[in-house]
C-alpha positions as protocol buffer text, in pm:
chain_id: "A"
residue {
  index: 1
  type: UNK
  ca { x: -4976 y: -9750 z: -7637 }
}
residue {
  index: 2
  type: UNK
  ca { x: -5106 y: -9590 z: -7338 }
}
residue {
  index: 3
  type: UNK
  ca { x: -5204 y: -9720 z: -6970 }
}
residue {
  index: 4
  type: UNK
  ca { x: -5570 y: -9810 z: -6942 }
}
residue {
  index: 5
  type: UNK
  ca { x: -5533 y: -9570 z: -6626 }
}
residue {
  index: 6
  type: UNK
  ca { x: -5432 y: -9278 z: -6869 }
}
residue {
  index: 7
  type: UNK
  ca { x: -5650 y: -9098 z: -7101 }
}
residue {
  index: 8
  type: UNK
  ca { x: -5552 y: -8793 z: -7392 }
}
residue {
  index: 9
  type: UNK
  ca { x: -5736 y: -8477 z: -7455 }
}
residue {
  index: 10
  type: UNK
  ca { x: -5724 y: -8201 z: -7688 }
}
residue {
  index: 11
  type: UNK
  ca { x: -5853 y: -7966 z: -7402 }
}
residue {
  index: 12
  type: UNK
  ca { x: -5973 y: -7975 z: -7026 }
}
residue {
  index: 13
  type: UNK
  ca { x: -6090 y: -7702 z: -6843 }
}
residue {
  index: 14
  type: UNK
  ca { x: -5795 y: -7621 z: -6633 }
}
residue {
  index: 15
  type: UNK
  ca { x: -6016 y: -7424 z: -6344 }
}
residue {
  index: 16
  type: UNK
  ca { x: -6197 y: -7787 z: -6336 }
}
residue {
  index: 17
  type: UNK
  ca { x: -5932 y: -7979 z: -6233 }
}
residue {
  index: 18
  type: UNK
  ca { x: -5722 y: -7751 z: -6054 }
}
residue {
  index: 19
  type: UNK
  ca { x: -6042 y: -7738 z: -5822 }
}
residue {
  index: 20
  type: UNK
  ca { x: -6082 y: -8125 z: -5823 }
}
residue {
  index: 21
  type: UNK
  ca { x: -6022 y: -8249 z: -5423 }
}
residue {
  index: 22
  type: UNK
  ca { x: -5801 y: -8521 z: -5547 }
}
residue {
  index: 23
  type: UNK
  ca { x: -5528 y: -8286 z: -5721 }
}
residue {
  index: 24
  type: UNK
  ca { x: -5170 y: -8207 z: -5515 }
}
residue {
  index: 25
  type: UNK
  ca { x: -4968 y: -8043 z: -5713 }
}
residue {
  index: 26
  type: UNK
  ca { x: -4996 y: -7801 z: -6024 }
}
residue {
  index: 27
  type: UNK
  ca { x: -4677 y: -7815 z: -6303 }
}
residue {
  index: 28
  type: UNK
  ca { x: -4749 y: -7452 z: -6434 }
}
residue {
  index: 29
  type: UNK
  ca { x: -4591 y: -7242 z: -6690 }
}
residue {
  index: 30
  type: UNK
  ca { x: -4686 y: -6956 z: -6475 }
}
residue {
  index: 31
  type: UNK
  ca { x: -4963 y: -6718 z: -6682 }
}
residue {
  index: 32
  type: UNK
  ca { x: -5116 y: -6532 z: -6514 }
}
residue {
  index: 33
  type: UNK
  ca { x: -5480 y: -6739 z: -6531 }
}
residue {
  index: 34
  type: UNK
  ca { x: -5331 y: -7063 z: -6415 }
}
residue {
  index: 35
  type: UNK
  ca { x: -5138 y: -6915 z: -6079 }
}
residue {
  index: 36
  type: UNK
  ca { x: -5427 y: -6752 z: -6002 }
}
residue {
  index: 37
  type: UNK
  ca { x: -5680 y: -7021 z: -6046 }
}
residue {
  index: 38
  type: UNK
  ca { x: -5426 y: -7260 z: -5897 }
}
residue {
  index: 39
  type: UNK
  ca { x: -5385 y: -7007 z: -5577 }
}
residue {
  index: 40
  type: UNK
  ca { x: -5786 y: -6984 z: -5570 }
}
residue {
  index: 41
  type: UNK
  ca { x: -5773 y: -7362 z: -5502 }
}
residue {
  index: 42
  type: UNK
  ca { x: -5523 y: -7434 z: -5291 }
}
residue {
  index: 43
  type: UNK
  ca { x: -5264 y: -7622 z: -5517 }
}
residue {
  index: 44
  type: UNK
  ca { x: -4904 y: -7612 z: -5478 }
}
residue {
  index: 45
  type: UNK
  ca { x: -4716 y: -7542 z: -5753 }
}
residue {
  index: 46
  type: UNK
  ca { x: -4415 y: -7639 z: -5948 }
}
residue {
  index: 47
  type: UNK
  ca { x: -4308 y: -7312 z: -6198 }
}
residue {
  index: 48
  type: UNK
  ca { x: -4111 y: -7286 z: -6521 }
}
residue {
  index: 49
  type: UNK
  ca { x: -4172 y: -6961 z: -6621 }
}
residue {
  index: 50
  type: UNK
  ca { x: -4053 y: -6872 z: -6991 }
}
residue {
  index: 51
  type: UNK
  ca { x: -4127 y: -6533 z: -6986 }
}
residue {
  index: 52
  type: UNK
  ca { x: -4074 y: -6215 z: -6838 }
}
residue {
  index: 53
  type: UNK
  ca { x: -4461 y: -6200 z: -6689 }
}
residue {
  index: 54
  type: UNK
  ca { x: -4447 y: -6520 z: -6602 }
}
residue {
  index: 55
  type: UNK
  ca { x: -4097 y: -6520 z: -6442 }
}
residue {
  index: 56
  type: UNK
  ca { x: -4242 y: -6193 z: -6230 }
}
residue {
  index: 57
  type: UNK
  ca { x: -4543 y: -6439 z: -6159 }
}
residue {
  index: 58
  type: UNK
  ca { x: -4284 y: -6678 z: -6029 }
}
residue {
  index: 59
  type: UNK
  ca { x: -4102 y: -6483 z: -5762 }
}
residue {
  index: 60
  type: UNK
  ca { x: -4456 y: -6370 z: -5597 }
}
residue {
  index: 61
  type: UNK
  ca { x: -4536 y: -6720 z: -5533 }
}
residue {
  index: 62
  type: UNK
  ca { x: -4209 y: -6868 z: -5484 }
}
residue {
  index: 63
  type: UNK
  ca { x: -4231 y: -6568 z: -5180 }
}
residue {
  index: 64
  type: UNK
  ca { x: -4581 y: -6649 z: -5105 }
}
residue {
  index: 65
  type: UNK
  ca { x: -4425 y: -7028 z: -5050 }
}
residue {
  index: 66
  type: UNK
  ca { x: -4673 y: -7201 z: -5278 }
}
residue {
  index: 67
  type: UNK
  ca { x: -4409 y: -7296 z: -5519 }
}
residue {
  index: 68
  type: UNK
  ca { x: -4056 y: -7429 z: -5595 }
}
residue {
  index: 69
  type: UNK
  ca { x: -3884 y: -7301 z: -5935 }
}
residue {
  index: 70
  type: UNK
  ca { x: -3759 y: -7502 z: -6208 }
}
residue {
  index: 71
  type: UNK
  ca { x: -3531 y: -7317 z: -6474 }
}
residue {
  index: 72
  type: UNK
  ca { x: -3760 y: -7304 z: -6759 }
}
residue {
  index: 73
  type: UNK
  ca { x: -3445 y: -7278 z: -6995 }
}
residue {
  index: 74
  type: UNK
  ca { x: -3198 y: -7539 z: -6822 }
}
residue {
  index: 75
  type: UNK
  ca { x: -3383 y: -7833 z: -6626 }
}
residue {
  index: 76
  type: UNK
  ca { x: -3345 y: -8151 z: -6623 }
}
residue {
  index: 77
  type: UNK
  ca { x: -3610 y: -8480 z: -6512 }
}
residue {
  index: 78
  type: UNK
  ca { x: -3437 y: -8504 z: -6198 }
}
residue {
  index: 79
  type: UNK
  ca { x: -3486 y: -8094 z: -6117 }
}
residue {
  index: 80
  type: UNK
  ca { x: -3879 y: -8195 z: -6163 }
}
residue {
  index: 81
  type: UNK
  ca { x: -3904 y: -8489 z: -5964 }
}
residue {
  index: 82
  type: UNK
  ca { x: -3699 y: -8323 z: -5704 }
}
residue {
  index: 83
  type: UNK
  ca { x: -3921 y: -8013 z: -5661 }
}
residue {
  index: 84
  type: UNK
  ca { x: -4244 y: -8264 z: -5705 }
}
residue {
  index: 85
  type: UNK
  ca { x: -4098 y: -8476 z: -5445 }
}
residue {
  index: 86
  type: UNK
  ca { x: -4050 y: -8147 z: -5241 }
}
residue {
  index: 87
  type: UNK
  ca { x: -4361 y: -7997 z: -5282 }
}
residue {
  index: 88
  type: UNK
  ca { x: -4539 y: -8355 z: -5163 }
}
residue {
  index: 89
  type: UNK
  ca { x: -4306 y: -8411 z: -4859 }
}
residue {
  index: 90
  type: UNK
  ca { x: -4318 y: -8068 z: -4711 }
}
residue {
  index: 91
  type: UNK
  ca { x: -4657 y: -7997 z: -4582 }
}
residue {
  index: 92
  type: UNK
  ca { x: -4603 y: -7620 z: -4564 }
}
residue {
  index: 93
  type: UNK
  ca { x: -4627 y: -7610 z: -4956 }
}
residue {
  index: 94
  type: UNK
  ca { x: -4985 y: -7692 z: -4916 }
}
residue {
  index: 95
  type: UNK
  ca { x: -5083 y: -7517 z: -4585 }
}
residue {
  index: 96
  type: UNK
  ca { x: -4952 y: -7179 z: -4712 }
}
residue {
  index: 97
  type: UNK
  ca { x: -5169 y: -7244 z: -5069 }
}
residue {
  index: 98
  type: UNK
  ca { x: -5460 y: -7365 z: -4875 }
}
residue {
  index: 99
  type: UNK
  ca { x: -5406 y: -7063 z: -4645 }
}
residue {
  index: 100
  type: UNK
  ca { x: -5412 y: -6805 z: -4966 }
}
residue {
  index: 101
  type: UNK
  ca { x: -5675 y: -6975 z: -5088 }
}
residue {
  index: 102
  type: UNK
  ca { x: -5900 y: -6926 z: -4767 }
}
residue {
  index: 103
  type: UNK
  ca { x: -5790 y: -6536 z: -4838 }
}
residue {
  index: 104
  type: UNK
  ca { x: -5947 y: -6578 z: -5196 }
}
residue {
  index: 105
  type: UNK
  ca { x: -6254 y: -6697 z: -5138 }
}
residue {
  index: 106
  type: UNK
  ca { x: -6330 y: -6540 z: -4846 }
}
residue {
  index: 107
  type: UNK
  ca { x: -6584 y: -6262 z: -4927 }
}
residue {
  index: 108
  type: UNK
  ca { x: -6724 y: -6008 z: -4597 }
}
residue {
  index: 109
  type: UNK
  ca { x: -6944 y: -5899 z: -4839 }
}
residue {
  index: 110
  type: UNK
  ca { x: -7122 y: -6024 z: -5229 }
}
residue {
  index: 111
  type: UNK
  ca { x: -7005 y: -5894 z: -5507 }
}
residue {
  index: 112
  type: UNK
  ca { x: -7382 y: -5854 z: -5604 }
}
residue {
  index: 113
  type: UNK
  ca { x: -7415 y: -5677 z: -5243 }
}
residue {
  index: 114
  type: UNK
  ca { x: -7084 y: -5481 z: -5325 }
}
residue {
  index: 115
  type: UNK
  ca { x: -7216 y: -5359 z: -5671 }
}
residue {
  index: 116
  type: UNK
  ca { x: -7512 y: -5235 z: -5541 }
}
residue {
  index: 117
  type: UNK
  ca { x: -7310 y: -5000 z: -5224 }
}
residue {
  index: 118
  type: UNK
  ca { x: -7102 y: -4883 z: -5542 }
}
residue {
  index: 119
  type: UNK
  ca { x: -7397 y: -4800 z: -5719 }
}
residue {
  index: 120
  type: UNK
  ca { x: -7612 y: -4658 z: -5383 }
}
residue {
  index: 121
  type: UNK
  ca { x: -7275 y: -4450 z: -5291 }
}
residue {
  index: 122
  type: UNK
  ca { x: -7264 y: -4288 z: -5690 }
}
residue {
  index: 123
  type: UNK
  ca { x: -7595 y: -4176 z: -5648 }
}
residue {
  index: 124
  type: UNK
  ca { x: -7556 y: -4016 z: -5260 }
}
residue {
  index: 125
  type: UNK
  ca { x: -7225 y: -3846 z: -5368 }
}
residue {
  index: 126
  type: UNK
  ca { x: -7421 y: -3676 z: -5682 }
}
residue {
  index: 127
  type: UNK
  ca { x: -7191 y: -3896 z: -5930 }
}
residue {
  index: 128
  type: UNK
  ca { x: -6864 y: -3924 z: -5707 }
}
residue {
  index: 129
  type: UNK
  ca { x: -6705 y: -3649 z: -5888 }
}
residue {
  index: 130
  type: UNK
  ca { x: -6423 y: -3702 z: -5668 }
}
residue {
  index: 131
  type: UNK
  ca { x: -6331 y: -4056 z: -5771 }
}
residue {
  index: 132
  type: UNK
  ca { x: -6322 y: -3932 z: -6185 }
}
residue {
  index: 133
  type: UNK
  ca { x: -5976 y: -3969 z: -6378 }
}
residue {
  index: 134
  type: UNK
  ca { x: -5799 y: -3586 z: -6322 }
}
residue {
  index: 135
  type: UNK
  ca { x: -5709 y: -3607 z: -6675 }
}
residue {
  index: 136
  type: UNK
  ca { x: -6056 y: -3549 z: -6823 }
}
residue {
  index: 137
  type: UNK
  ca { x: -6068 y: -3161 z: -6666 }
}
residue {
  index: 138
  type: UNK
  ca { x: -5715 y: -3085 z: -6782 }
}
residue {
  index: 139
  type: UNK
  ca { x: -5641 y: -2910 z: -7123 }
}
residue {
  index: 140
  type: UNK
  ca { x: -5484 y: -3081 z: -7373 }
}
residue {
  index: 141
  type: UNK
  ca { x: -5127 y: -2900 z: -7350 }
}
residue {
  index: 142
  type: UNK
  ca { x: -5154 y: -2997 z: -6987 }
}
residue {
  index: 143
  type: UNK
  ca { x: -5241 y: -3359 z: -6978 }
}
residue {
  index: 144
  type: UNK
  ca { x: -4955 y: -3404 z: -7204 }
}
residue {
  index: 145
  type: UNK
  ca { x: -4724 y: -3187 z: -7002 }
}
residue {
  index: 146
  type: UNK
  ca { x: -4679 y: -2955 z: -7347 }
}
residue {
  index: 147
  type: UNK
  ca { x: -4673 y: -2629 z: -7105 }
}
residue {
  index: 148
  type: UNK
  ca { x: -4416 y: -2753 z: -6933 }
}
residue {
  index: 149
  type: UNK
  ca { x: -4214 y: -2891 z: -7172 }
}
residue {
  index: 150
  type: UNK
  ca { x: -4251 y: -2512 z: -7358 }
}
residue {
  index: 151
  type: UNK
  ca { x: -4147 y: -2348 z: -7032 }
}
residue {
  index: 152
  type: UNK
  ca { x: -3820 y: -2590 z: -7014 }
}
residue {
  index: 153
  type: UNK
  ca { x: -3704 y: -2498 z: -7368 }
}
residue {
  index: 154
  type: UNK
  ca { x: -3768 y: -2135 z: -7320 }
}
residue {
  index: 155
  type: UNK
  ca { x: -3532 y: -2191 z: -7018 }
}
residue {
  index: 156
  type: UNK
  ca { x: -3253 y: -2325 z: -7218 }
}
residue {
  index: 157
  type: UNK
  ca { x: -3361 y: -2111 z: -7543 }
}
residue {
  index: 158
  type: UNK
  ca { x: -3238 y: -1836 z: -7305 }
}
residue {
  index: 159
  type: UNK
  ca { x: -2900 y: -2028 z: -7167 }
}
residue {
  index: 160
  type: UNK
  ca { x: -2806 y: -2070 z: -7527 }
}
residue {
  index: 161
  type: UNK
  ca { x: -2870 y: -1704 z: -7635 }
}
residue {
  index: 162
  type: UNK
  ca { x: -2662 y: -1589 z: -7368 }
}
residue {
  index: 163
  type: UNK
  ca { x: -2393 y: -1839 z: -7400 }
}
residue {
  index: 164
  type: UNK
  ca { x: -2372 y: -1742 z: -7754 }
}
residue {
  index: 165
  type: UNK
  ca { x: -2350 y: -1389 z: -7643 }
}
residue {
  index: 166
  type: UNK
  ca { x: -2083 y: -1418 z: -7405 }
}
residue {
  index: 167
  type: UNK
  ca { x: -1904 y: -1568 z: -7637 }
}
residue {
  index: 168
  type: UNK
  ca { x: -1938 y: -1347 z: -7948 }
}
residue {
  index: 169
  type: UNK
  ca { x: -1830 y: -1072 z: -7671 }
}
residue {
  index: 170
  type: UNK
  ca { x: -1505 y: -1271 z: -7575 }
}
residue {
  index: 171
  type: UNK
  ca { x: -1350 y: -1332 z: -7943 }
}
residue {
  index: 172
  type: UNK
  ca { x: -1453 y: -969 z: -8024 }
}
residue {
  index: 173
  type: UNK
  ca { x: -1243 y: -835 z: -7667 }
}
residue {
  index: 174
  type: UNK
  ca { x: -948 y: -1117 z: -7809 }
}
residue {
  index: 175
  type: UNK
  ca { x: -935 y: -1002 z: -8165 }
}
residue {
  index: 176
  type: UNK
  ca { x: -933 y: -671 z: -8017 }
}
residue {
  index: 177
  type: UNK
  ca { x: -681 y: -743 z: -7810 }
}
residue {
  index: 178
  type: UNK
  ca { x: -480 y: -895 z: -8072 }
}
residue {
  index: 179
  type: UNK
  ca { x: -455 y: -615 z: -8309 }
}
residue {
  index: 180
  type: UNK
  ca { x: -349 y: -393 z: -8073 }
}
C-alpha cells in the first residue's frame, strides 16, 4: 500500500546516504556513529536522543548549531515538522554543518603519511619512552594508591588511640574525683 515513489528495506548503509548530494536533513537518534557520520557530511540534523550518551551527543551539536532538539520522551508530529521546517528554512543549519564538515575532511597531512612520522619519530626517540603509560614503572601498591591509603589509616589509627586515651584518662580523673 505504498507510493510507487517509496521503497522498504531491511537495511541501508547509513554512511551511504547520509553522504548522498541530494539529502537535507538527518532525523537521528543521536549515537554516536550517526552524528558523526552525519557531521562528516554536512547534514543538518533533527535529534531525539533517548539516552544519556546520546542526550550528551545532543547538546554538542545543538551548540555546534547543526541541530534542533526534539524531546525524545514527549513530542508530538507537529514538534517534528516544526524543527524540519526549521532546519530547511534557516540556511545557517546547513552552513554551520557544511562548515564542520570542511573541518572533518580536511587533512594537512595522510593518515598513511601521518603513520609513517609516528613510526619515523618512535624509532629517532629510541622507542619514545617518554610518551609510555606512567603506570607500567610504578609498583603495584603504588598504582593503586595502597601506600597511601596505609599512610592515611595509620594517621587516624593514631587519632583513635589517642582519643581513646584521653578519654580512659578523663573517667579515671572523674571517678577519682568522685570518690573523694
Amino acid at each position: 500500500n505504498l507510493l510507487k515513489n517509496v521503497k522498504t528495506f531491511s537495511w541501508v548503509p547509513q554512511n551511504d546516504i547520509l553522504g548522498h548530494k541530494k539529502l537535507d536533513l538527518f532525523i537521528t537518534h543521536c549515537g554516536s556513529n550517526g552524528i558523526y557520520e552525519g557531521a562528516y557530511h554536512g547534514v543538518p540534523m533533527l535529534g531525539m536522543a533517548g539516552t544519556m550518551e546520546q542526550r550528551l551527543n545532543v547538546i554538542r551539536i545543538v551548540k555546534a548549531g547543526i541541530e534542533i532538539k526534539v524531546n525524545f520522551f514527549k513530542f508530538s508530529s507537529n514538534d517534528i515538522v516544526d524543527g524540519v521546517k526549521m532546519l530547511l528554512s534557516d540556511s545557517r543549519y546547513k552552513e554551520n554543518a557544511q562548515r564542520i564538515s570542511k573541518t572533518l575532511k580536511d587533512k594537512k597531512i595522510s593518515s598513511k603519511d601521518k603513520i609513517v612520522d609516528w613510526i619515523e619519530y618512535v624509532v629517532d626517540t629510541g622507542g619514545a619512552h617518554h610518551l609510555k603509560v606512567q603506570g607500567e614503572t610504578l609498583w603495584f601498591y603504588e598504582l593503586y594508591n595502597l601506600d597511601v591509603f596505609a599512610f592515611i589509616m595509620l594517621i587516624l589509627y593514631v587519632i583513635y588511640r589517642l582519643l581513646k586515651y584521653i578519654i580512659t584518662r578523663m573517667r579515671r580523673l572523674n571517678a577519682k574525683t568522685k570518690c573523694d
